[in-house]
Coordinates of C-alpha atoms and ligand atoms in Angstrom, one line a residue:
Chain A
X1 CA 94.0 83.2 148.5
X2 CA 95.0 86.7 147.5
X3 CA 92.5 89.5 147.8
X4 CA 92.6 92.9 146.0
X5 CA 91.1 96.2 146.7
X6 CA 90.7 97.9 143.4
X7 CA 89.5 101.5 143.3
X8 CA 86.2 101.6 141.6
X9 CA 87.2 103.4 138.3
X10 CA 89.8 100.7 137.8
X11 CA 87.7 97.8 138.9
X12 CA 84.6 98.6 137.0
X13 CA 86.9 98.3 133.5
X14 CA 87.8 95.3 131.3
X15 CA 91.4 96.6 131.3
X16 CA 92.8 93.5 129.7
X17 CA 90.4 93.7 126.8
X18 CA 90.7 97.5 126.3
X19 CA 95.0 96.8 126.3
X20 CA 94.5 94.0 123.7
X21 CA 92.4 95.9 121.6
X22 CA 94.4 98.9 121.6
X23 CA 97.5 97.0 121.4
X24 CA 96.3 94.4 118.7
X25 CA 98.1 91.5 120.6
X26 CA 96.9 88.7 122.5
X27 CA 98.4 88.8 126.1
X28 CA 97.4 84.9 126.3
X29 CA 99.8 84.2 123.5
X30 CA 102.7 84.6 126.0
X31 CA 104.2 81.4 127.4
X32 CA 106.8 83.3 129.8
X33 CA 110.1 82.3 128.5
X34 CA 111.5 85.5 129.6
X35 CA 113.2 86.5 126.4
X36 CA 111.8 89.7 126.4
X37 CA 113.1 90.8 129.4
X38 CA 116.8 89.3 129.1
X39 CA 117.2 91.5 126.0
X40 CA 115.3 94.7 127.3
X41 CA 118.0 97.8 127.6
X42 CA 115.8 99.3 130.1
X43 CA 114.7 96.3 131.9
X44 CA 117.4 97.2 134.8
X45 CA 115.2 100.3 135.4
X46 CA 112.0 98.8 135.5
X47 CA 110.0 97.7 138.7
X48 CA 108.1 94.8 136.5
X49 CA 110.1 93.3 134.0
X50 CA 108.5 92.9 130.4
X51 CA 107.8 89.6 130.8
X52 CA 106.2 90.3 134.4
X53 CA 103.9 93.0 132.9
X54 CA 102.7 90.1 130.7
X55 CA 102.2 87.8 133.4
X56 CA 100.2 89.9 135.9
X57 CA 98.0 91.0 133.2
X58 CA 97.0 87.4 132.3
X59 CA 96.2 86.8 136.2
X60 CA 94.4 89.8 135.9
X61 CA 96.4 91.6 138.5
X62 CA 95.9 95.2 136.8
X63 CA 96.5 97.2 139.7
X64 CA 100.0 96.2 139.9
X65 CA 100.7 96.6 136.2
X66 CA 98.8 100.4 136.1
X67 CA 101.1 101.6 139.0
X68 CA 104.2 100.2 137.2
X69 CA 107.3 102.2 135.8
X70 CA 107.6 99.5 133.2
X71 CA 105.5 101.3 130.5
X72 CA 106.9 104.7 131.1
X73 CA 110.4 103.4 130.7
X74 CA 109.9 101.1 127.6
X75 CA 111.4 103.1 124.6
X76 CA 109.9 100.7 122.0
X77 CA 113.0 99.7 120.5
X78 CA 111.5 96.6 119.5
X79 CA 114.3 94.1 120.9
X80 CA 111.5 92.3 122.7
X81 CA 109.1 92.1 119.7
X82 CA 111.8 90.9 117.1
X83 CA 112.8 88.1 119.7
X84 CA 109.6 86.8 121.2
X85 CA 109.2 83.3 120.0
X86 CA 105.2 83.8 120.0
X87 CA 105.5 87.0 118.1
X88 CA 104.1 89.0 121.2
X89 CA 105.1 92.9 120.4
X90 CA 105.4 94.1 124.1
X91 CA 106.1 97.5 122.6
X92 CA 102.5 97.7 121.6
X93 CA 101.4 96.3 124.8
X94 CA 103.4 98.9 126.6
X95 CA 101.9 101.8 124.5
X96 CA 98.3 100.5 125.1
X97 CA 98.9 100.8 128.7
X98 CA 100.6 104.2 128.9
X99 CA 97.8 105.6 126.6
X100 CA 95.0 104.0 128.7
X101 CA 96.6 105.7 131.8
X102 CA 97.0 108.9 130.0
X103 CA 93.6 109.0 128.8
X104 CA 92.5 108.5 132.6
X105 CA 94.4 111.8 133.1
X106 CA 96.4 110.7 135.9
X107 CA 98.0 113.3 137.9
X108 CA 101.6 112.0 138.0
X109 CA 101.3 111.7 134.5
X110 CA 101.3 115.4 133.5
X111 CA 104.0 117.4 132.3
X112 CA 107.2 117.0 134.8
X113 CA 110.2 119.3 135.0
X114 CA 112.7 118.3 132.1
X115 CA 116.4 118.7 132.5
X116 CA 116.9 122.1 130.8
X117 CA 120.7 121.6 129.8
X118 CA 120.1 118.3 128.0
X119 CA 117.0 120.0 126.7
X120 CA 118.9 122.4 124.8
X121 CA 121.4 120.3 123.7
X122 CA 119.8 117.5 122.4
X123 CA 118.8 116.5 118.8
X124 CA 114.9 117.9 118.3
X125 CA 113.9 114.4 117.7
X126 CA 114.5 113.3 121.4
X127 CA 112.1 116.2 122.7
X128 CA 109.5 115.4 119.7
X129 CA 109.6 111.8 120.7
X130 CA 109.5 112.0 124.3
X131 CA 106.5 114.0 124.2
X132 CA 104.9 111.8 121.6
X133 CA 105.2 109.0 124.0
X134 CA 104.4 110.4 127.2
X135 CA 101.7 112.7 126.3
X136 CA 98.2 111.9 124.5
Chain B
X1 CA 120.1 110.1 89.6
X2 CA 117.5 112.5 91.4
X3 CA 115.9 111.5 94.5
X4 CA 113.4 113.5 96.7
X5 CA 115.3 114.5 100.1
X6 CA 113.4 114.7 103.5
X7 CA 116.0 116.2 106.0
X8 CA 113.7 116.2 109.0
X9 CA 113.8 118.8 112.0
X10 CA 117.0 117.5 113.5
X11 CA 119.2 117.5 110.4
X12 CA 118.3 120.9 109.6
X13 CA 119.8 121.9 113.3
X14 CA 121.3 120.0 115.7
X15 CA 122.6 117.1 113.3
X16 CA 123.4 119.3 110.4
X17 CA 126.9 117.8 109.9
X18 CA 124.9 114.5 108.9
X19 CA 122.8 116.6 106.5
X20 CA 125.7 118.2 104.9
X21 CA 128.2 115.4 104.7
X22 CA 125.3 113.6 103.1
X23 CA 124.6 116.3 100.4
X24 CA 128.4 116.3 99.5
X25 CA 128.9 112.6 99.5
X26 CA 125.6 111.8 97.6
X27 CA 126.5 114.4 94.9
X28 CA 130.1 112.9 94.5
X29 CA 128.5 109.7 94.2
X30 CA 125.9 110.8 91.5
X31 CA 123.0 111.1 93.5
X32 CA 121.2 114.6 93.8
X33 CA 119.2 115.0 96.8
X34 CA 116.5 117.4 95.8
X35 CA 114.8 118.6 99.1
X36 CA 111.0 118.7 99.4
X37 CA 109.8 122.1 98.7
X38 CA 107.9 121.8 101.8
X39 CA 108.1 119.9 104.9
X40 CA 107.4 119.8 108.5
X41 CA 108.6 117.1 111.6
X42 CA 107.3 113.5 111.1
X43 CA 106.5 113.3 114.6
X44 CA 109.6 111.2 115.6
X45 CA 107.9 108.1 116.4
X46 CA 104.9 106.0 114.8
X47 CA 102.2 105.2 117.1
X48 CA 102.4 101.6 118.1
X49 CA 98.6 101.3 118.8
X50 CA 95.6 101.0 116.9
X51 CA 93.7 103.7 115.7
X52 CA 96.2 106.4 116.7
X53 CA 95.2 108.8 113.7
X54 CA 96.5 111.8 115.0
X55 CA 100.2 110.5 115.0
X56 CA 99.7 109.2 111.7
X57 CA 98.9 112.5 110.3
X58 CA 102.4 114.0 110.4
X59 CA 104.2 111.6 108.4
X60 CA 101.2 111.2 106.2
X61 CA 101.5 115.2 105.2
X62 CA 105.0 114.5 104.3
X63 CA 104.0 111.4 102.2
X64 CA 101.2 113.0 100.5
X65 CA 103.8 115.9 99.4
X66 CA 106.4 113.7 98.7
X67 CA 104.4 111.5 96.1
X68 CA 104.2 115.0 93.8
X69 CA 107.9 114.8 93.6
X70 CA 108.5 111.2 92.7
X71 CA 107.7 107.6 93.6
X72 CA 110.1 107.6 96.4
X73 CA 111.7 109.5 99.3
X74 CA 115.4 109.3 100.8
X75 CA 115.9 109.9 104.2
X76 CA 118.8 110.0 106.4
X77 CA 117.8 110.0 110.0
X78 CA 116.7 107.0 111.6
X79 CA 113.7 108.0 113.1
X80 CA 112.1 109.9 110.1
X81 CA 113.1 106.7 108.2
X82 CA 111.2 104.3 110.6
X83 CA 108.3 106.9 111.0
X84 CA 107.7 107.5 107.2
X85 CA 108.3 104.0 106.3
X86 CA 106.1 102.6 108.8
X87 CA 103.4 105.4 108.0
X88 CA 103.3 104.1 104.5
X89 CA 102.8 100.7 105.3
X90 CA 100.0 101.5 107.6
X91 CA 98.4 103.7 104.7
X92 CA 99.0 101.2 102.2
X93 CA 97.6 98.2 104.1
X94 CA 94.8 99.4 106.4
X95 CA 92.1 100.9 104.3
X96 CA 90.7 102.7 107.5
X97 CA 93.3 104.6 108.3
X98 CA 94.0 105.5 104.5
X99 CA 90.3 106.7 104.3
X100 CA 90.3 108.9 107.6
X101 CA 93.7 110.3 106.6
X102 CA 92.7 111.3 103.0
X103 CA 89.3 112.7 104.0
X104 CA 91.3 114.9 106.5
X105 CA 94.1 116.1 104.1
X106 CA 91.7 116.2 100.9
X107 CA 94.2 114.4 99.2
X108 CA 94.9 110.8 97.9
X109 CA 97.6 109.0 98.6
X110 CA 99.1 106.4 96.3
X111 CA 102.4 105.1 98.1
X112 CA 105.9 106.5 98.4
X113 CA 108.9 104.2 98.7
X114 CA 110.9 105.3 101.8
X115 CA 114.7 104.7 101.2
X116 CA 117.8 105.3 103.3
X117 CA 120.9 106.3 101.9
X118 CA 122.7 103.3 102.9
X119 CA 120.4 101.2 100.9
X120 CA 120.7 103.5 97.7
X121 CA 124.6 102.9 98.4
X122 CA 124.0 99.2 98.4
X123 CA 121.4 98.5 96.0
X124 CA 121.5 101.2 93.5
X125 CA 125.4 102.6 93.6
X126 CA 126.7 99.4 94.3
X127 CA 129.4 98.7 96.9
X128 CA 132.1 98.1 94.2
X129 CA 131.5 101.6 92.7
X130 CA 131.9 103.2 96.4
X131 CA 135.0 101.3 96.5
X132 CA 136.2 102.5 93.3
X133 CA 135.8 106.1 94.0
X134 CA 137.7 106.2 97.3
X135 CA 140.7 108.3 97.0
X136 CA 141.8 107.8 100.7
X137 CA 141.5 104.5 102.2
X138 CA 140.8 104.6 105.9
X139 CA 142.9 102.9 108.0
X140 CA 140.6 102.9 110.8
X141 CA 139.2 100.4 113.2
X142 CA 135.6 100.6 113.5
X143 CA 132.2 99.6 115.6
X144 CA 129.1 100.0 113.3
X145 CA 126.3 100.8 115.4
X146 CA 122.8 100.6 113.9
X147 CA 120.5 100.7 117.3
X148 CA 117.0 100.1 117.3
X149 CA 114.8 101.8 114.6
X150 CA 117.2 101.4 111.5
X151 CA 116.4 97.5 111.4
X152 CA 113.2 97.0 113.5
X153 CA 110.4 95.9 113.1
X154 CA 112.0 93.8 110.0
X155 CA 108.7 93.0 108.4
X156 CA 108.2 96.8 107.9
X157 CA 111.4 98.0 107.7
X158 CA 113.3 95.0 105.9
X159 CA 116.7 97.0 105.6
X160 CA 118.9 94.1 106.7
X161 CA 119.0 91.1 109.5
X162 CA 117.5 92.9 112.7
X163 CA 119.7 90.7 115.1
X164 CA 122.8 90.5 112.9
X165 CA 123.1 93.2 110.2
X166 CA 126.0 93.5 107.9
X167 CA 125.1 96.5 105.8
X168 CA 127.1 99.2 107.9
X169 CA 129.9 96.6 108.0
X170 CA 130.0 96.2 104.2
X171 CA 130.0 100.0 103.4
X172 CA 133.0 100.6 106.1
X173 CA 134.9 98.0 104.4
X174 CA 134.6 99.4 100.9
X175 CA 136.2 102.6 102.7
X176 CA 139.1 100.5 103.6
X177 CA 138.1 100.1 107.4
X178 CA 138.6 97.2 109.6
X179 CA 135.4 96.6 111.2
X180 CA 135.2 94.8 114.6
X181 CA 132.7 92.4 115.7
X182 CA 130.5 94.4 117.8
X183 CA 127.6 92.2 119.8
X184 CA 126.2 95.4 120.9
X185 CA 125.6 97.2 117.5
X186 CA 121.8 96.6 117.7
X187 CA 121.3 97.5 121.4
X188 CA 119.2 100.7 122.4
X189 CA 121.1 103.8 123.2
X190 CA 117.9 104.8 125.3
X191 CA 116.8 106.8 122.8
X192 CA 114.4 109.8 123.9
X193 CA 114.6 109.0 127.9
X194 CA 117.8 111.3 127.5
X195 CA 115.6 114.2 127.9
X196 CA 113.2 112.8 130.3
X197 CA 115.3 110.4 132.2
X198 CA 119.1 111.1 131.3
X199 CA 120.5 108.8 134.0
X200 CA 118.8 105.9 132.2
X201 CA 119.7 106.7 128.5
X202 CA 123.3 107.4 130.0
X203 CA 123.3 104.0 131.7
X204 CA 122.4 102.6 128.3
X205 CA 124.6 104.5 126.3
X206 CA 127.8 103.8 128.2
X207 CA 127.3 100.2 128.3
X208 CA 127.6 100.5 124.5
X209 CA 130.5 102.5 124.4
X210 CA 132.4 100.6 126.7
X211 CA 131.5 97.2 124.7
X212 CA 132.9 99.0 121.6
X213 CA 135.9 100.2 123.5
X214 CA 136.8 96.5 124.8
X215 CA 137.0 95.7 120.9
X216 CA 139.4 98.1 120.3
X217 CA 137.6 100.4 118.1
X218 CA 138.9 104.0 117.4
X219 CA 135.4 105.1 116.6
X220 CA 131.6 104.1 116.5
X221 CA 129.7 104.8 113.4
X222 CA 126.2 105.4 113.5
X223 CA 123.4 106.7 111.2
X224 CA 121.0 108.2 113.9
X225 CA 121.4 111.8 115.5
X226 CA 119.9 110.6 118.6
X227 CA 122.2 107.6 118.8
X228 CA 125.2 109.9 118.1
X229 CA 124.0 112.5 120.8
X230 CA 123.5 109.8 123.5
X231 CA 126.6 107.9 122.8
X232 CA 128.7 111.1 122.7
X233 CA 127.0 113.4 125.2
X234 CA 127.1 110.8 128.2
X235 CA 130.8 110.2 127.8
X236 CA 131.5 113.8 128.7
X237 CA 130.8 113.0 132.2
X238 CA 133.9 111.2 133.1
X239 CA 135.0 107.6 133.2
X240 CA 133.3 104.7 135.0
X241 CA 134.1 103.9 138.4
X242 CA 135.7 100.4 137.4
X243 CA 138.1 102.5 135.4
X244 CA 137.4 100.3 132.5
X245 CA 136.0 103.0 130.5
X246 CA 137.7 104.7 127.4
X247 CA 136.1 107.4 125.4
X248 CA 135.2 106.7 121.5
X249 CA 134.2 109.3 119.2
X250 CA 131.0 108.9 117.4
X251 CA 130.8 109.9 113.7
X252 CA 127.6 109.6 111.3
X253 CA 128.3 106.9 108.5
X254 CA 128.6 110.1 105.9
X255 CA 131.6 111.5 107.6
X256 CA 134.0 108.6 107.1
X257 CA 132.5 108.2 103.5
X258 CA 133.4 112.1 102.9
X259 CA 136.9 111.6 104.1
X260 CA 137.4 108.7 102.0
X261 CA 136.2 110.5 99.1
X262 CA 138.2 113.4 99.6
X263 CA 135.7 115.8 100.4
X264 CA 136.8 117.9 103.1
X265 CA 134.0 120.0 103.6
X266 CA 131.9 117.2 104.8
X267 CA 133.9 115.4 107.2
X268 CA 134.4 117.2 110.5
X269 CA 132.0 119.6 112.3
X270 CA 133.6 120.2 115.9
X271 CA 130.6 121.8 117.8
X272 CA 128.9 118.4 117.2
X273 CA 130.7 116.4 119.2
X274 CA 132.1 116.0 122.9
X275 CA 134.6 113.2 122.2
X276 CA 136.6 114.7 119.3
X277 CA 137.2 112.3 116.5
X278 CA 139.8 114.9 115.2
X279 CA 142.6 112.4 115.5
X280 CA 141.3 110.2 113.1
X281 CA 141.0 112.7 110.5
X282 CA 144.8 113.4 111.0
X283 CA 145.9 110.1 111.2
X284 CA 148.0 108.4 108.3
X285 CA 145.8 106.5 106.1
X286 CA 146.5 103.5 104.0
X287 CA 147.3 105.7 101.1
X288 CA 149.4 107.9 103.2
X289 CA 151.8 105.5 104.5
X290 CA 152.2 103.4 101.1
Ligands
LIG1 S1 109.5 86.7 124.8 FE1 107.3 86.6 124.4 S2 106.8 84.6 125.2 FE2 108.5 85.0 125.9 S3 107.9 86.1 127.9 FE3 108.3 87.6 126.5 S4 106.1 88.0 125.7 FE4 106.4 86.1 126.6
LIG2 S1 110.2 97.9 123.4 FE1 110.3 98.7 125.4 S2 109.9 96.4 126.6 FE2 110.7 96.0 124.4 S3 113.0 95.8 124.8 FE3 112.8 97.9 124.1 S4 112.2 99.2 126.1 FE4 112.3 96.7 126.4

C-alpha cells in the first residue's frame, strides 16, 4: 500500500471536486485510451502525459498533479479535446489546475524572467496570451 | 459589401502585413473593411474555465461596440477570431455570464456574428468569383497551415472540419497553386510558449516546417500572426542536426491573394520575414510562361 503525506493545505481540500467544478469536466469519464497524449504537441516536454494527469486525479494522487509541469506547458490547442472519444476537454482541466495553483499564490508561479530578444520580436498576441494563461 | 472590421493589437503593429494585404485584396474583391471606430485588445485567449468573467470582459467590450456598427464583425488574426467568436457564444448561451457582463458594461448585448475573411471569401464572394479575378495564376507548390485556433473547438467555431479542413486548399487552388497533402496542417506551432519557453515552441514549429519541406512545398500559408512568427522565426536558428531540414518561407493567405490579383502593394513585407519569400514573387507564373 502506497502512502503519501500531503501538506495540510493541500490535503484539506477536495481538489478533485474543485477541478471538476472549475473546468466543468467529468474526470471519471476518461477511460485512459491515451489518444489525448498521442496527439498533444507539447507531450514531449511534459513530465506527466495528459492522460496521466487525469489518471492520477482519478486515483486522488493530487500532489503529483499539482507539482507537474504539464498544466504549465499546455497551450490549449484543443487537439486532445477534438479527439477524445469520451468528450473530455483536457485543456479545461489543465486550465483549472493552473488557476487553482495561481490562486494559491505559489512562489514559483510568480513572474519569471522572459527572453527579451524574443519578447521584442514576437507578435503582441503571444505576450498577451502568455500572461493571460500564466497569471491570474 | 461593407463589413465592420476588428484588426486587433497584433495587426496594428507586428503583423501589419496581414492587415495591409487583407485591406487591399478585400477592396479589390468588393469588400469594404470598415475598422471599428474604437477598439482594444481582445485578451488573446478566451478563458477555458467557468466563471472567468474578467477574461470575458475584453472581448465582450469589443462585441458590444461592434453591434452598433452592424450584425457581424470581420477578423483576420486567428486568436481574435477564436476569442471573439467564443465570447459571443458564451454571452449568448450563458445567461449568468451575460447578466454580469452587461451589468458591468452598462450595456445590453444582442449578439454579433464573428466571421473570418476566409469564410467571407468562401460563402459570400464565392470561389468562382475569386478565381475569375485572378490575373496572375500562381505556379506555386503550397502547404496550407491552419494551426489550432482557426478550427477548434469545432462546436463553437464551425469554420471547417477540425481534423481535415479544406477551406485553405480550396482557396489556394483558386489562385492556381498546387496544394500538397500536408498532414501537419492542424498541428500546433507551440503558440505563446515562444515568449515563455522558446525552446518548446521552436521544437513544435520546426517539426511542422520540416514536414512541409518533406512534401516539397515552396511556401507555407497561414492565417495567424503567431503561427507565422513561430514557424518563421525558429528557422533562423540554422538547420537540424540530422541535416534533413530545409527552410520554407511563411506567408499570410492574403499575400498570395494580393499577388494573384496583381495588387503589388499587398504582397511583400520584407521586415516581417526571416526566411525571405522574395523568390516566389519573382518566379515565373503560369501566365508568364504561357
Ligand atoms: S482521449 Fe479522453 S478518454 Fe482517452 S485518455 Fe485522453 S481524456 Fe481519457
Ligand atoms: S490542449 Fe493542452 S493537453 Fe491538449 S493537446 Fe493541446 S497542449 Fe496538449
